[in-house]
CSV table of C-alpha atoms in Angstrom, one decimal:
chain,number,residue,atom,x,y,z
A,1445,MET,CA,-46.5,-29.8,162.3
A,1446,ILE,CA,-47.0,-28.5,165.9
A,1447,PHE,CA,-50.7,-28.2,166.6
A,1448,GLY,CA,-52.1,-26.3,169.5
A,1449,ILE,CA,-55.7,-25.6,170.7
A,1450,LYS,CA,-57.0,-22.7,172.8
A,1451,GLU,CA,-60.7,-22.2,173.0
A,1452,ASN,CA,-61.9,-21.9,169.4
A,1453,THR,CA,-58.4,-21.4,167.9
A,1454,LEU,CA,-56.3,-24.1,166.2
A,1455,THR,CA,-52.7,-23.2,165.7
A,1456,MET,CA,-50.5,-25.0,163.1
A,1457,TYR,CA,-46.8,-24.2,162.8
A,1458,GLY,CA,-44.1,-26.0,160.9
A,1459,THR,CA,-43.6,-28.4,158.0
A,1460,ILE,CA,-46.6,-30.3,156.7
A,1461,TRP,CA,-45.7,-33.9,157.0
A,1462,GLU,CA,-47.6,-36.8,155.4
A,1463,TYR,CA,-49.6,-37.8,158.5
A,1464,ASP,CA,-50.4,-34.2,159.5
A,1465,GLY,CA,-53.5,-34.1,157.3
A,1466,GLN,CA,-55.5,-36.6,159.4
A,1467,ASP,CA,-54.3,-35.0,162.6
A,1468,PHE,CA,-55.6,-31.7,161.4
A,1469,VAL,CA,-58.9,-33.2,160.5
A,1470,TYR,CA,-59.2,-34.7,164.0
A,1471,TYR,CA,-58.4,-31.4,165.7
A,1472,LEU,CA,-60.8,-29.5,163.5
A,1473,ASN,CA,-63.6,-32.0,164.2
A,1474,MET,CA,-63.0,-31.5,167.9
A,1475,LEU,CA,-63.5,-27.7,167.5
A,1476,GLU,CA,-66.5,-28.1,165.1
A,1477,SER,CA,-68.3,-30.2,167.8
A,1478,LYS,CA,-68.1,-27.2,170.2
A,1479,TYR,CA,-67.9,-24.0,168.2
A,1480,SER,CA,-69.6,-22.4,165.2
A,1481,GLU,CA,-66.8,-20.0,164.6
A,1482,ILE,CA,-63.2,-21.3,164.4
A,1483,THR,CA,-59.8,-19.5,163.9
A,1484,ILE,CA,-56.9,-21.3,162.3
A,1485,ARG,CA,-53.5,-19.6,162.9
A,1486,MET,CA,-50.8,-20.7,160.4
A,1487,HIS,CA,-47.0,-20.4,159.9
A,1488,THR,CA,-45.5,-22.9,157.4
A,1489,TYR,CA,-43.2,-23.2,154.5
A,1490,GLY,CA,-45.2,-26.0,153.0
A,1491,GLY,CA,-44.7,-29.8,152.7
A,1492,SER,CA,-46.8,-32.7,151.7
A,1493,VAL,CA,-49.3,-32.0,148.9
A,1494,PHE,CA,-51.5,-35.0,149.9
A,1495,ALA,CA,-51.7,-33.9,153.5
A,1496,GLY,CA,-52.3,-30.3,152.5
A,1497,ASN,CA,-55.1,-31.3,150.1
A,1498,LEU,CA,-56.8,-33.2,153.0
A,1499,MET,CA,-56.6,-30.0,155.1
A,1500,CYS,CA,-58.1,-28.0,152.2
A,1501,ASN,CA,-61.0,-30.4,151.8
A,1502,ALA,CA,-61.7,-30.4,155.6
A,1503,ILE,CA,-61.8,-26.6,155.7
A,1504,GLU,CA,-64.0,-26.3,152.6
A,1505,ARG,CA,-66.6,-28.8,153.7
A,1506,SER,CA,-66.7,-27.5,157.3
A,1507,SER,CA,-70.0,-26.2,158.6
A,1508,ALA,CA,-68.2,-23.8,160.8
A,1509,ASP,CA,-67.3,-20.2,159.9
A,1510,ILE,CA,-63.5,-20.5,159.6
A,1511,THR,CA,-61.0,-17.6,159.6
A,1512,ILE,CA,-57.4,-18.3,158.7
A,1513,ILE,CA,-54.7,-16.0,160.1
A,1514,VAL,CA,-51.2,-16.1,158.6
A,1515,ASP,CA,-48.9,-15.3,161.5
A,1516,GLY,CA,-45.7,-15.1,159.5
A,1517,LEU,CA,-45.4,-17.2,156.3
A,1518,ALA,CA,-47.7,-19.2,154.1
A,1519,ALA,CA,-45.5,-20.8,151.5
A,1520,SER,CA,-45.8,-23.6,148.9
A,1521,MET,CA,-48.6,-25.9,150.1
A,1522,GLY,CA,-49.4,-23.4,152.9
A,1523,ALA,CA,-50.3,-20.8,150.2
A,1524,VAL,CA,-52.8,-23.3,148.7
A,1525,ILE,CA,-54.4,-24.1,152.0
A,1526,ILE,CA,-55.3,-20.4,152.7
A,1527,LEU,CA,-57.3,-20.5,149.4
A,1528,SER,CA,-59.8,-22.8,151.2
A,1529,SER,CA,-61.3,-20.1,153.3
A,1530,LYS,CA,-62.9,-16.8,152.2
A,1531,LYS,CA,-61.7,-15.1,155.4
A,1532,VAL,CA,-57.9,-15.0,155.4
A,1533,LYS,CA,-55.9,-12.4,157.4
A,1534,ILE,CA,-52.2,-11.9,157.3
A,1535,VAL,CA,-49.9,-9.9,159.6
A,1536,ASN,CA,-48.5,-6.8,157.9
A,1537,ASN,CA,-45.0,-8.1,157.9
A,1538,GLY,CA,-46.0,-11.6,156.6
A,1539,TYR,CA,-45.4,-13.3,153.3
A,1540,VAL,CA,-47.1,-15.7,150.8
A,1541,MET,CA,-45.0,-17.7,148.5
A,1542,ILE,CA,-46.4,-19.6,145.4
A,1543,HIS,CA,-44.7,-22.2,143.2
A,1544,ALA,CA,-45.4,-25.5,141.5
A,1545,PRO,CA,-45.0,-28.7,143.5
A,1546,SER,CA,-41.8,-30.7,143.1
A,1547,SER,CA,-40.5,-34.1,144.2
A,1548,GLY,CA,-37.9,-36.8,143.5
A,1549,SER,CA,-38.6,-40.2,142.0
A,1550,TYR,CA,-36.8,-43.4,141.2
A,1551,GLY,CA,-37.4,-46.4,138.9
A,1552,ASN,CA,-37.7,-47.0,135.2
A,1553,ALA,CA,-38.9,-44.6,132.5
A,1554,LYS,CA,-42.5,-45.4,133.2
A,1555,ASP,CA,-42.1,-44.8,136.9
A,1556,HIS,CA,-40.6,-41.3,136.2
A,1557,GLU,CA,-43.4,-40.6,133.6
A,1558,SER,CA,-46.0,-41.6,136.2
A,1559,SER,CA,-44.4,-39.3,138.8
A,1560,ALA,CA,-44.3,-36.4,136.3
A,1561,LYS,CA,-48.0,-36.9,135.5
A,1562,LEU,CA,-48.9,-36.8,139.2
A,1563,LEU,CA,-46.9,-33.5,139.6
A,1564,ARG,CA,-48.7,-32.0,136.6
A,1565,LEU,CA,-52.1,-33.0,138.1
A,1566,MET,CA,-51.1,-31.3,141.3
A,1567,GLU,CA,-49.9,-28.2,139.5
A,1568,ASP,CA,-53.3,-28.1,137.6
A,1569,ASN,CA,-55.1,-28.2,141.0
A,1570,PHE,CA,-52.9,-25.3,142.3
A,1571,GLU,CA,-53.6,-23.3,139.1
A,1572,HIS,CA,-57.3,-23.9,139.2
A,1573,ARG,CA,-57.5,-22.7,142.9
A,1574,LEU,CA,-55.5,-19.5,142.1
A,1575,ILE,CA,-57.6,-18.6,139.1
A,1576,LEU,CA,-60.8,-19.0,141.1
A,1577,ARG,CA,-59.5,-16.9,143.9
A,1578,THR,CA,-57.8,-14.1,142.0
A,1579,GLY,CA,-59.7,-13.9,138.7
A,1580,LYS,CA,-56.4,-13.8,136.9
A,1581,SER,CA,-55.8,-15.5,133.5
A,1582,LYS,CA,-54.4,-19.0,133.2
A,1583,GLU,CA,-51.3,-17.5,131.5
A,1584,GLU,CA,-50.6,-15.1,134.4
A,1585,VAL,CA,-51.2,-17.7,137.1
A,1586,ARG,CA,-48.9,-20.1,135.2
A,1587,THR,CA,-46.0,-17.6,135.5
A,1588,TRP,CA,-46.5,-17.6,139.3
A,1589,LEU,CA,-46.1,-21.3,139.4
A,1590,GLU,CA,-43.0,-21.4,137.2
A,1591,ALA,CA,-40.8,-19.9,139.9
A,1592,ASP,CA,-40.8,-19.0,143.6
A,1593,THR,CA,-43.3,-16.1,143.5
A,1594,TRP,CA,-43.1,-14.1,146.8
A,1595,LEU,CA,-45.9,-11.8,147.8
A,1596,SER,CA,-45.9,-9.2,150.6
A,1597,ALA,CA,-49.0,-8.9,152.8
A,1598,GLN,CA,-50.2,-6.0,150.7
A,1599,GLU,CA,-49.6,-7.7,147.4
A,1600,ALA,CA,-51.5,-10.8,148.6
A,1601,LEU,CA,-54.4,-8.5,149.6
A,1602,ASP,CA,-54.3,-6.7,146.2
A,1603,LEU,CA,-54.6,-10.0,144.4
A,1604,GLY,CA,-57.4,-11.2,146.6
A,1605,ILE,CA,-55.5,-14.1,148.0
A,1606,VAL,CA,-56.1,-12.7,151.5
A,1607,SER,CA,-59.0,-10.6,152.6
A,1608,GLU,CA,-57.4,-8.4,155.3
A,1609,VAL,CA,-54.0,-7.2,156.5
A,1610,ILE,CA,-53.7,-7.0,160.3
A,1611,PRO,CA,-51.0,-5.6,162.7
A,1612,ALA,CA,-48.3,-8.2,163.7
A,1613,SER,CA,-48.6,-9.5,167.2
A,1614,VAL,CA,-44.8,-9.2,167.6
A,1615,ASP,CA,-42.3,-6.5,166.7
A,1616,THR,CA,-40.0,-7.8,164.0
A,1617,VAL,CA,-36.4,-7.4,165.1
A,1618,TYR,CA,-34.9,-8.3,161.7
A,1619,PRO,CA,-33.9,-5.7,159.2
A,1620,SER,CA,-35.6,-5.5,155.9
A,1621,PHE,CA,-34.6,-8.4,153.6
A,1622,VAL,CA,-35.4,-9.9,150.2
A,1623,PRO,CA,-37.3,-13.2,150.7
A,1624,GLU,CA,-36.1,-14.6,147.4
A,1625,ASP,CA,-32.5,-14.4,148.5
A,1626,VAL,CA,-32.9,-16.3,151.8
A,1627,GLY,CA,-35.5,-18.9,150.9
A,1628,GLU,CA,-38.7,-20.1,152.6
A,1629,THR,CA,-36.9,-22.0,155.4
A,1630,GLU,CA,-34.9,-19.0,156.5
A,1631,VAL,CA,-38.0,-16.8,156.4
A,1632,PHE,CA,-39.9,-19.4,158.5
A,1633,ASN,CA,-37.0,-19.6,161.0
A,1634,MET,CA,-37.0,-15.8,161.5
A,1635,TYR,CA,-40.7,-15.7,162.4
A,1636,ALA,CA,-40.5,-19.0,164.5
A,1637,ALA,CA,-37.9,-17.4,166.7
A,1638,LEU,CA,-40.3,-14.5,167.5
A,1639,LEU,CA,-43.6,-16.4,167.9
A,1640,THR,CA,-44.0,-17.2,171.6
A,1641,SER,CA,-47.8,-17.4,171.9
A,1642,VAL,CA,-48.6,-20.9,170.6
A,1643,PRO,CA,-51.6,-22.3,172.6
A,1644,SER,CA,-51.3,-25.4,174.7
A,1645,PRO,CA,-50.5,-28.6,172.7
A,1646,ALA,CA,-53.6,-30.0,171.2
A,1647,VAL,CA,-53.2,-33.2,173.2
A,1648,SER,CA,-54.3,-31.3,176.3
A,1649,ALA,CA,-57.8,-30.9,174.8
A,1650,PHE,CA,-58.4,-34.6,174.4
A,1651,MET,CA,-60.3,-35.1,177.6
A,1652,GLY,CA,-62.9,-32.6,176.6
A,1653,PHE,CA,-64.0,-34.7,173.6
A,1654,PRO,CA,-64.4,-38.3,174.7
A,1655,GLN,CA,-66.7,-39.1,171.9
A,1656,ILE,CA,-64.0,-38.7,169.2
A,1657,GLN,CA,-61.3,-41.3,168.8
A,1658,LYS,CA,-57.8,-40.0,168.2
A,1659,PRO,CA,-55.9,-41.6,165.2
A,1660,GLN,CA,-53.2,-44.0,166.4
A,1661,GLN,CA,-50.4,-41.9,164.7
A,1662,VAL,CA,-50.3,-39.6,167.7
A,1663,GLN,CA,-48.5,-41.8,170.2
A,1664,SER,CA,-45.6,-39.5,171.1
A,1665,ASN,CA,-47.3,-36.5,172.7
A,1666,PHE,CA,-46.8,-38.0,176.2
A,1667,ASN,CA,-43.4,-39.6,176.9
A,1668,ASP,CA,-43.2,-42.5,179.4
A,1669,ASN,CA,-42.2,-40.2,182.3
A,1670,MET,CA,-45.2,-38.0,181.8
A,1671,LYS,CA,-47.5,-41.0,181.6
A,1672,GLN,CA,-46.1,-42.5,184.8
A,1673,LEU,CA,-46.7,-39.2,186.6
A,1674,LEU,CA,-50.4,-39.3,185.6
A,1675,ILE,CA,-50.7,-43.0,186.4
A,1676,SER,CA,-49.2,-42.4,189.9
A,1677,ALA,CA,-51.1,-39.2,190.7
A,1678,PHE,CA,-54.5,-40.7,189.8
A,1679,ALA,CA,-53.8,-44.3,190.7
A,1680,LEU,CA,-54.9,-45.4,187.3
A,1681,LYS,CA,-55.5,-49.2,186.8
A,1682,GLY,CA,-54.9,-51.3,183.8
A,1683,VAL,CA,-52.3,-49.1,182.2
A,1684,ASN,CA,-48.6,-48.5,182.6
A,1685,ALA,CA,-45.9,-46.1,181.2
A,1686,GLN,CA,-45.8,-48.2,178.0
A,1687,SER,CA,-49.5,-48.0,177.3
A,1688,SER,CA,-50.7,-45.8,174.4
A,1689,ASP,CA,-51.7,-42.2,174.9
A,1690,THR,CA,-55.3,-43.2,174.1
A,1691,ALA,CA,-55.3,-45.9,176.7
A,1692,VAL,CA,-53.9,-43.5,179.4
A,1693,LEU,CA,-56.4,-40.8,178.5
A,1694,GLU,CA,-59.3,-43.3,178.6
A,1695,ALA,CA,-58.2,-44.4,182.0
A,1696,LEU,CA,-58.1,-40.8,183.1
A,1697,GLN,CA,-61.7,-40.2,181.8
A,1698,SER,CA,-62.9,-43.3,183.7
A,1699,GLU,CA,-61.2,-42.2,186.9
A,1700,PHE,CA,-62.7,-38.7,186.6
A,1701,SER,CA,-66.2,-40.2,186.2
A,1702,ALA,CA,-65.7,-42.3,189.3
A,1703,LEU,CA,-64.6,-39.2,191.2
A,1704,THR,CA,-67.7,-37.1,190.5
A,1705,THR,CA,-69.0,-37.8,194.0
A,1706,ALA,CA,-65.7,-36.8,195.5
A,1707,LYS,CA,-64.9,-33.6,193.7
A,1708,ASN,CA,-62.6,-32.1,196.3
A,1709,VAL,CA,-60.4,-35.2,196.3
A,1710,ALA,CA,-60.2,-35.2,192.5
A,1711,GLU,CA,-59.3,-31.5,192.4
A,1712,THR,CA,-56.5,-32.1,194.9
A,1713,ALA,CA,-55.1,-35.0,192.9
A,1714,LYS,CA,-55.4,-32.9,189.7
A,1715,THR,CA,-53.5,-30.0,191.2
A,1716,THR,CA,-50.7,-32.4,192.5
A,1717,ALA,CA,-50.4,-33.9,189.0
A,1718,GLU,CA,-50.3,-30.5,187.3
A,1719,THR,CA,-47.6,-29.4,189.7
A,1720,LYS,CA,-45.5,-32.4,189.1
A,1721,LEU,CA,-46.0,-32.1,185.3
A,1722,LYS,CA,-44.9,-28.5,185.4
A,1723,GLU,CA,-41.8,-29.3,187.4
A,1724,PHE,CA,-41.0,-32.0,184.9
A,1725,GLU,CA,-41.6,-29.7,181.9
A,1726,ASP,CA,-39.5,-26.9,183.5
A,1727,GLY,CA,-36.7,-29.4,183.9
A,1728,ARG,CA,-37.0,-30.4,180.2
A,1729,ILE,CA,-36.9,-26.8,179.0
A,1730,LYS,CA,-33.8,-26.0,181.1
A,1731,GLY,CA,-32.1,-29.1,179.8
A,1732,ILE,CA,-32.8,-28.2,176.2
A,1733,ILE,CA,-31.6,-24.6,176.6
A,1734,ASP,CA,-28.4,-25.8,178.5
A,1735,GLY,CA,-27.8,-28.3,175.8
A,1736,ALA,CA,-28.1,-25.7,173.0
A,1737,ALA,CA,-25.8,-23.3,174.9
A,1738,ALA,CA,-23.2,-26.1,175.2
A,1739,SER,CA,-23.4,-26.9,171.5
A,1740,ILE,CA,-22.5,-23.4,170.5
A,1741,GLY,CA,-19.8,-23.1,173.2
A,1742,LYS,CA,-21.0,-20.1,175.1
A,1743,PRO,CA,-23.8,-19.4,177.6
A,1744,PHE,CA,-27.0,-17.5,176.6
A,1745,THR,CA,-27.6,-14.1,178.1
A,1746,ASP,CA,-30.3,-13.6,180.7
A,1747,GLU,CA,-32.5,-12.0,178.0
A,1748,GLU,CA,-32.0,-14.9,175.6
A,1749,ARG,CA,-32.7,-17.5,178.2
A,1750,LYS,CA,-36.0,-15.7,179.2
A,1751,THR,CA,-37.0,-15.7,175.5
A,1752,TYR,CA,-36.3,-19.4,175.1
A,1753,GLU,CA,-38.0,-20.2,178.4
A,1754,SER,CA,-41.0,-18.3,177.3
A,1755,ILE,CA,-41.2,-20.3,174.0
A,1756,GLY,CA,-40.9,-23.6,176.0
A,1757,ALA,CA,-43.5,-22.5,178.6
A,1758,THR,CA,-46.1,-21.2,176.2
A,1759,SER,CA,-45.5,-23.3,173.1
A,1760,GLY,CA,-44.2,-26.5,174.5
A,1761,VAL,CA,-40.9,-28.3,174.2
A,1762,ASP,CA,-41.5,-29.3,170.6
A,1763,ALA,CA,-41.6,-25.6,169.6
A,1764,LEU,CA,-38.5,-24.9,171.6
A,1765,GLU,CA,-36.7,-27.8,169.9
A,1766,LEU,CA,-37.9,-26.5,166.6
A,1767,VAL,CA,-36.2,-23.2,167.3
A,1768,PHE,CA,-32.9,-24.9,168.0
A,1769,LYS,CA,-33.4,-27.2,165.0
A,1770,THR,CA,-33.0,-30.4,167.1
A,1771,VAL,CA,-36.3,-32.0,166.0
A,1772,THR,CA,-36.1,-34.0,162.8
A,1773,LYS,CA,-38.7,-36.1,161.0
A,1774,PRO,CA,-38.2,-38.6,158.3
A,1775,GLN,CA,-38.4,-37.7,154.6
A,1776,ALA,CA,-41.2,-39.3,152.6
A,1777,PRO,CA,-39.6,-42.4,151.0
A,1778,ASN,CA,-41.2,-42.1,147.6
A,1779,ILE,CA,-43.6,-40.2,145.4
A,1780,SER,CA,-46.5,-42.6,146.3
A,1781,ALA,CA,-46.1,-41.9,150.0
A,1782,ALA,CA,-46.0,-38.2,149.9
A,1783,ILE,CA,-45.0,-35.4,147.5
A,1784,GLN,CA,-43.5,-32.5,149.3
A,1785,ALA,CA,-44.1,-29.2,147.5
A,1786,GLY,CA,-41.0,-27.1,147.2
A,1787,VAL,CA,-38.5,-29.7,148.5
A,1788,GLN,CA,-35.9,-30.5,145.9
A,1789,GLY,CA,-34.5,-34.0,146.5
A,1790,ASN,CA,-30.9,-33.1,146.0
A,1791,ALA,CA,-28.5,-33.9,148.8
A,1792,PRO,CA,-26.0,-31.3,150.0
A,1793,VAL,CA,-23.0,-31.2,147.7
A,1794,ALA,CA,-19.6,-32.3,149.0
A,1795,GLY,CA,-16.8,-29.8,149.3
A,1796,ARG,CA,-18.9,-27.2,151.1
A,1797,ASP,CA,-17.8,-27.9,154.7
A,1798,ASN,CA,-16.3,-24.5,155.1
A,1799,TRP,CA,-19.4,-22.6,154.0
A,1800,ASP,CA,-21.1,-20.5,156.6
A,1801,PHE,CA,-24.9,-19.8,156.8
A,1802,ALA,CA,-24.7,-16.7,154.7
A,1803,GLN,CA,-22.8,-18.5,151.9
A,1804,TRP,CA,-25.3,-21.3,151.8
A,1805,GLN,CA,-28.2,-18.8,151.6
A,1806,LYS,CA,-26.4,-17.0,148.7
A,1807,GLU,CA,-25.0,-19.9,146.7
A,1808,ASP,CA,-27.5,-22.8,147.4
A,1809,PRO,CA,-30.6,-22.0,149.5
A,1810,ARG,CA,-32.3,-25.2,148.3
A,1811,GLY,CA,-29.2,-27.1,149.5
A,1812,LEU,CA,-29.5,-25.3,152.9
A,1813,GLU,CA,-33.2,-26.5,153.2
A,1814,LYS,CA,-32.0,-30.1,152.5
A,1815,LEU,CA,-29.3,-29.7,155.0
A,1816,ALA,CA,-31.8,-28.7,157.7
A,1817,THR,CA,-33.7,-32.0,157.1
A,1818,GLU,CA,-30.8,-34.5,156.5
A,1819,GLU,CA,-28.1,-33.0,158.7
A,1820,PRO,CA,-30.0,-31.1,161.5
A,1821,GLU,CA,-26.9,-30.9,163.8
A,1822,LYS,CA,-24.8,-29.2,161.1
A,1823,PHE,CA,-27.7,-26.9,160.2
A,1824,LYS,CA,-28.2,-26.0,163.9
A,1825,ASN,CA,-24.5,-25.1,164.3
A,1826,LEU,CA,-24.6,-22.9,161.2
A,1827,PHE,CA,-27.9,-21.2,162.3
A,1828,ASN,CA,-26.6,-20.6,165.8
A,1829,ALA,CA,-23.3,-19.2,164.5
A,1830,LYS,CA,-25.3,-16.6,162.6
A,1831,TYR,CA,-28.0,-15.7,165.1
A,1832,SER,CA,-26.8,-16.6,168.6
A,1833,LYS,CA,-24.3,-13.8,169.1
C-alpha cells in the first residue's frame, strides 16, 4: 500500500500486500505516541488476509479514538478492516464490497485440504465480524460471502457497516455504473485517478519519532540519489548512498542534535536540501509523465499534465506510478506466505490478445485483475486506450 501521514491522519491507498500489516502498525504507533484522536483514510480493493488481520487487531487494541474514512472503495479485506472501528465514514459516492476469501494452492491432497481449512477459518472470522456489526442472522451474512456483494454508501449505512455518509472531497467525472460489471480493480482505478490529496509519504515523518525503530522491510522509500543529496547537503559521516534508510535517518538525527547551537546554519542547510530534493522529484514526475505519454503514442493535454503533476506533487511518485499502472509487486508464493482475499489464481487465458479493456471487463473481470498484476505493461496499455483520450 501507499501510506501517508499528515498531522493525526494516516492515509492508506492500494493493495494490501503481505508486509503492509507491520508497516501499518508502525505508522499507527507513531501517531498514537502523539495524538489521542487519529483518522485513517482508506481506499483499497483488498489483499492479504493475514496483513489485514494485523491491521484490524492494531485498530481494535488502540487506546486512541480512531475514525476510519473510506475515500472511494473498501472491498474484500478492506471491508473487514472498517469493522474494527465504531466510527466509520464513507464518501457519498463510495462503495463497500464483501465476499469470502480465496486463494490458490499446490501440493498433494492433504495440502489442498489444509488450504481449504484455512480459508474456512478466515471465512468464519469474516462472518463473525459482520454478524456482530450488523446484527443480521448467520444465514443472511453467509449469502453476502457467497458472492461479490456490493453496497452503496447508503446501503452500508443502513446495515450499520458504516456510521456516517459524508460528501465526497472530489467531484466524480465518471457516469453512473454498475460495480458488479466492472470489478473491484476498475472501481479502485476510477477513484485513484481522482484522489490527489494523499498526505506526504509516511517516511517523511520518521525524524519526529526517534524512539521508534522502523521495520527493516521499508528500505526503498529513499532511492540512492535521494540519499546522496541528503548526505551531501548535511555532510553526514559514516553513511553512503548504499546505506539503509534507517542508517541515513539516524545520521540525520545525530547531525540535527549537533546543530542545536547553530540553528541558522542548520536551517540554511535544510532549505538547500529541500530545494534539491524538490528539483529531483519534479524531474522524476516529468519523466514518468513523459514516459506514459510515449507509451500511448500521443502527448497529454495541458489539463491532463496538470492533473498528473498534481498527483505526483501531493501524493508522491509512487501514487503517480500507480495511476499509470507501472508499479508492480510480487504475488504471494503460496498459501502459507499470504492469502489474498478476492484474488483468483488463474492466469490470463491465451487467445485474448485482441480483447480491449471493455471486453475484458465484460467477459472476464477476474482475468483483468490478474492481468494487472502479472502483465502490468499490457494492462497499462489497455487502461490508457480506454481512459487517455
